[in-house]
PDB file of C-alpha atoms in Angstrom:
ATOM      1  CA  UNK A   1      56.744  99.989  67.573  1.00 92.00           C
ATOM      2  CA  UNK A   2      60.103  98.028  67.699  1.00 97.00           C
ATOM      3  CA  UNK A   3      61.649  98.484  71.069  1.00 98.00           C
ATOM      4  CA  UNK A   4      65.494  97.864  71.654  1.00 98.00           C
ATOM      5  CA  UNK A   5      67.285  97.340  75.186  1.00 98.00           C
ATOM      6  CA  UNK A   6      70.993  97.361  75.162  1.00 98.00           C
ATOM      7  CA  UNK A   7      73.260  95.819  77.364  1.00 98.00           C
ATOM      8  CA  UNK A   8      77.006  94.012  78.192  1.00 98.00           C
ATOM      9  CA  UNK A   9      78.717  97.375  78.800  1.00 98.00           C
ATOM     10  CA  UNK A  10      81.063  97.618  81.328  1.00 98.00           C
ATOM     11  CA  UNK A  11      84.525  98.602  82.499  1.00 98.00           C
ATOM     12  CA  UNK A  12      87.251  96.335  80.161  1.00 98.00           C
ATOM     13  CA  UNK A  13      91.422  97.270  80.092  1.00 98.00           C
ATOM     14  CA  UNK A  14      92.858  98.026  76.689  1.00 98.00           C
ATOM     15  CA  UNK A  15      93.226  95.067  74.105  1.00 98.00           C
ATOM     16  CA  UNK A  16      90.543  92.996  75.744  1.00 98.00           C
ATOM     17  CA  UNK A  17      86.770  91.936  74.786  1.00 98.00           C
ATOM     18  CA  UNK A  18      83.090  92.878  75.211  1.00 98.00           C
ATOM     19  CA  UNK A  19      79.943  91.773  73.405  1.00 98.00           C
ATOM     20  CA  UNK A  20      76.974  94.066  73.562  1.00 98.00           C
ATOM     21  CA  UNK A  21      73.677  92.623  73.260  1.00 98.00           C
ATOM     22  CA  UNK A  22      70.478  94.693  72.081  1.00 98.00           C
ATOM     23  CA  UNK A  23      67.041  92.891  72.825  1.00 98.00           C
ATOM     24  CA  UNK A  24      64.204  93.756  70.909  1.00 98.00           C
ATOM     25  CA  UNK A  25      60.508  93.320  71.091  1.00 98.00           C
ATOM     26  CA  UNK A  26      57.058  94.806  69.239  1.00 97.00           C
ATOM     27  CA  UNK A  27      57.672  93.400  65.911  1.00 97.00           C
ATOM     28  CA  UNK A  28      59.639  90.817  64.067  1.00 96.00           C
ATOM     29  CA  UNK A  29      63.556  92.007  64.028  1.00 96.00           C
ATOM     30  CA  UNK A  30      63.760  89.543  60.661  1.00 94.00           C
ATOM     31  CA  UNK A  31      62.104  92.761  59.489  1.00 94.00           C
ATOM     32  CA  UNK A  32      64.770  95.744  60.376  1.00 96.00           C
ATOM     33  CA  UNK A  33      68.276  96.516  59.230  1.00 96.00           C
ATOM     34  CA  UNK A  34      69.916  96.714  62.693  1.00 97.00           C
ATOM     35  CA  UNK A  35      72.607  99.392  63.295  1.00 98.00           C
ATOM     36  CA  UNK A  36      74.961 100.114  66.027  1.00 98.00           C
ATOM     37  CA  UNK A  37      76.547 103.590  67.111  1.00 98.00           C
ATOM     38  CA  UNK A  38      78.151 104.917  69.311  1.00 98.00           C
ATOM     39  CA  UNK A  39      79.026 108.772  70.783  1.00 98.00           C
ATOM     40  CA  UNK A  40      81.746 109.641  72.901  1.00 96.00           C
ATOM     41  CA  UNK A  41      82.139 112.380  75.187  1.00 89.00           C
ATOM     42  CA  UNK A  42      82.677 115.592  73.313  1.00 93.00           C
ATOM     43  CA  UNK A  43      82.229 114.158  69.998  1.00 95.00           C
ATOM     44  CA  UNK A  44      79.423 113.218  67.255  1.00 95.00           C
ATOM     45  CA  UNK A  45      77.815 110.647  67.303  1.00 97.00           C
ATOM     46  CA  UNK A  46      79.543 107.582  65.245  1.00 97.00           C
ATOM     47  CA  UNK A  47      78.030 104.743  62.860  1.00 98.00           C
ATOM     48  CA  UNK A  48      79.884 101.370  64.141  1.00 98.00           C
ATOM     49  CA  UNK A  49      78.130  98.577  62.450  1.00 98.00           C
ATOM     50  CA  UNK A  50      74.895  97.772  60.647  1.00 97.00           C
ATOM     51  CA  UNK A  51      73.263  94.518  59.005  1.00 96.00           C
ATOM     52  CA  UNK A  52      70.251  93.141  57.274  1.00 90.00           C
ATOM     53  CA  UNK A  53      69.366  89.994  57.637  1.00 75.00           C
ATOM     54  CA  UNK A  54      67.626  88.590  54.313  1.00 69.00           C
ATOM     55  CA  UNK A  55      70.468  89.574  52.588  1.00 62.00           C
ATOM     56  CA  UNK A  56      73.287  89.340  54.861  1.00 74.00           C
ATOM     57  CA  UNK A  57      74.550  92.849  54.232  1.00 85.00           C
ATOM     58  CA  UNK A  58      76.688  94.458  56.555  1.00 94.00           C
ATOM     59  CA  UNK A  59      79.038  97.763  56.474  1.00 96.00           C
ATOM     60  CA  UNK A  60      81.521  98.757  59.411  1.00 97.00           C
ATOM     61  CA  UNK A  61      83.315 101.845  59.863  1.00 98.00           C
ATOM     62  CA  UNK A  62      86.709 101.698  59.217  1.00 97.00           C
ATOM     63  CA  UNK A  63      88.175 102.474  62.748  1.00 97.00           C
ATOM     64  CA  UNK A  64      86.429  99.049  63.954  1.00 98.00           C
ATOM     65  CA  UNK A  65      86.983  96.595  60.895  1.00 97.00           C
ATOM     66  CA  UNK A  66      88.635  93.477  61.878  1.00 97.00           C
ATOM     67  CA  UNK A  67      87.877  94.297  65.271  1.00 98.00           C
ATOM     68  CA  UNK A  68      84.348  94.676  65.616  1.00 98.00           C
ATOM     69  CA  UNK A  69      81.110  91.698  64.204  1.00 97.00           C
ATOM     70  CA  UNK A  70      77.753  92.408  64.334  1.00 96.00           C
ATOM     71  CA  UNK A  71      75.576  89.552  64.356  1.00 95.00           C
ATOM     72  CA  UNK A  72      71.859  89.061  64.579  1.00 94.00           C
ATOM     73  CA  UNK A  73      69.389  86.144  65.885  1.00 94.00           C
ATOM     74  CA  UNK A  74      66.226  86.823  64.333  1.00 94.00           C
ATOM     75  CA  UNK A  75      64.512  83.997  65.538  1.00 94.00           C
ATOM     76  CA  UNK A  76      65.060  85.452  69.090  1.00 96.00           C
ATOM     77  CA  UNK A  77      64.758  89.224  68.536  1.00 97.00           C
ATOM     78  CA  UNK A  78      68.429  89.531  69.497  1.00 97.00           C
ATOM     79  CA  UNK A  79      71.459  91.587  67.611  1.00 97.00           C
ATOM     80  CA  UNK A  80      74.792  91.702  69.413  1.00 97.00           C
ATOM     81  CA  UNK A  81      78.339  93.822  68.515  1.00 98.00           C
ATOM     82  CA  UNK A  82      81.667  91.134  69.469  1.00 98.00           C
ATOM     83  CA  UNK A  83      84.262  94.031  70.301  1.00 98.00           C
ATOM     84  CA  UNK A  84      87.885  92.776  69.957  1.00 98.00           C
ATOM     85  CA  UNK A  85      91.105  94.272  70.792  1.00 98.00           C
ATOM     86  CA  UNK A  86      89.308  97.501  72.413  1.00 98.00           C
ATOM     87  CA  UNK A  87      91.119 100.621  72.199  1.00 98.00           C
ATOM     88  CA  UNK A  88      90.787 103.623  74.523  1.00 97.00           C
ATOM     89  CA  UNK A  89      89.132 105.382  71.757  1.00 96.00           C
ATOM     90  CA  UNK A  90      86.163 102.846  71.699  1.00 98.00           C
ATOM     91  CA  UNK A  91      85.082 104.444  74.955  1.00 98.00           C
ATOM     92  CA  UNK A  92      81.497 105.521  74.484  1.00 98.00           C
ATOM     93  CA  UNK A  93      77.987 104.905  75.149  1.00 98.00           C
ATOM     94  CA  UNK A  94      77.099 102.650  72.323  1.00 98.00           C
ATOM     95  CA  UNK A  95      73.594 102.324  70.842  1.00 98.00           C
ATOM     96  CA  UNK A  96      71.249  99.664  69.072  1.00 98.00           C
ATOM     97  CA  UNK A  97      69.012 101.243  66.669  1.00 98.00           C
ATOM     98  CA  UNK A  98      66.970  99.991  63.784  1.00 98.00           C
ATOM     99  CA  UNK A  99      65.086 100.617  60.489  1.00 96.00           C
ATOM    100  CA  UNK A 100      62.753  98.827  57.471  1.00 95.00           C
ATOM    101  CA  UNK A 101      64.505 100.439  54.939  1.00 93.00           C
ATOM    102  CA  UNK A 102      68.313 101.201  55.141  1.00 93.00           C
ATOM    103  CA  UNK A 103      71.475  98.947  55.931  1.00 93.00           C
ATOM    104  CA  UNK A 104      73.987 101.868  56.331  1.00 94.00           C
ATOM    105  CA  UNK A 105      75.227 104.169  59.245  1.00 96.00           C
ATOM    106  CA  UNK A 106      73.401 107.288  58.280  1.00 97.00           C
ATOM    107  CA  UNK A 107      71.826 108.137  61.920  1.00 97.00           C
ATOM    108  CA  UNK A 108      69.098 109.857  60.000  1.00 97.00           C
ATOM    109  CA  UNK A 109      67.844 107.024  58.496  1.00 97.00           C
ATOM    110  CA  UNK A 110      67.275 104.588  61.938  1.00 98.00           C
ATOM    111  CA  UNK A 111      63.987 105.376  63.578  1.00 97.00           C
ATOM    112  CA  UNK A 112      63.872 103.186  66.651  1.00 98.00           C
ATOM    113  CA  UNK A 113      66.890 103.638  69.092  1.00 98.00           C
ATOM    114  CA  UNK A 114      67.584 101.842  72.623  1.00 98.00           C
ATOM    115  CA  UNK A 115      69.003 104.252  75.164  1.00 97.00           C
ATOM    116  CA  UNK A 116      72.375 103.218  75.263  1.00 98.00           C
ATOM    117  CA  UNK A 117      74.904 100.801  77.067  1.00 98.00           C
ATOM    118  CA  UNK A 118      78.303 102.706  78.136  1.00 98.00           C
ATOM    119  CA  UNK A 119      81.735 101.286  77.301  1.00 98.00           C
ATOM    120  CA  UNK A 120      84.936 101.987  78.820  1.00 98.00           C
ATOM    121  CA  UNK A 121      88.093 100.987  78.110  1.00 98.00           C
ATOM    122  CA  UNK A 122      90.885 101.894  80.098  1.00 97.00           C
ATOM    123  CA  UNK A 123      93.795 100.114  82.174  1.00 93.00           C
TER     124      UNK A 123
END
């Protein structure tokens, strides 16, 4: 079992920063597509980012591109989401979550999930 442990959340006023960091553990992450979401109160929950690896794939949704990186050390189990320019509607508990077979932002498809770092950004 691949376990994930998010964390970097925190308070941050409008047009600022915040990286989120998701440890892993249990198996090799060089093996899993890496994914984050996020959900924010009252609404579904969102596909932000997602990346494999071997092939350097990656797909954002388009309320965080050119905002938003995700990024991945394999060699030390780590993925992380750079936030830039944060809006008030990037408030939300944001999630790691990871699969062997997909690089999208289908929530369906990720069977390993960490439970969640909250964000808020307000002045």
């Amino acid at each position: 079992q691949l376990r994930l442990v998010e964390s970097g959340g925190g308070l941050v006023q409008p047009g600022g920063s915040l990286t989120l960091s998701c440890a892993t553990s249990g198996r090799p992450l060089e093996d899993f597509a890496v994914a984050w979401f996020r959900q924010a109160p009252g609404k579904e929950r969102e596909g932000v980012a997602c990346t494999r690896g071997h092939n350097d794939r990656t797909h954002y949704a388009d309320s965080v591109k050119g905002r938003f990186t995700i990024s991945r050390n394999d060699a030390e189990s780590m993925a992380y989401l750079q936030m830039n320019n944060l809006k008030p509607e990037d408030t939300a508990i944001y999630y790691c979550a990871a699969n062997l077979y997909y690089t999208d932002l289908d929530s369906s498809n990720y069977d390993y999930w960490g439970m969640g770092t909250q964000v808020t950004v307000s002045s």
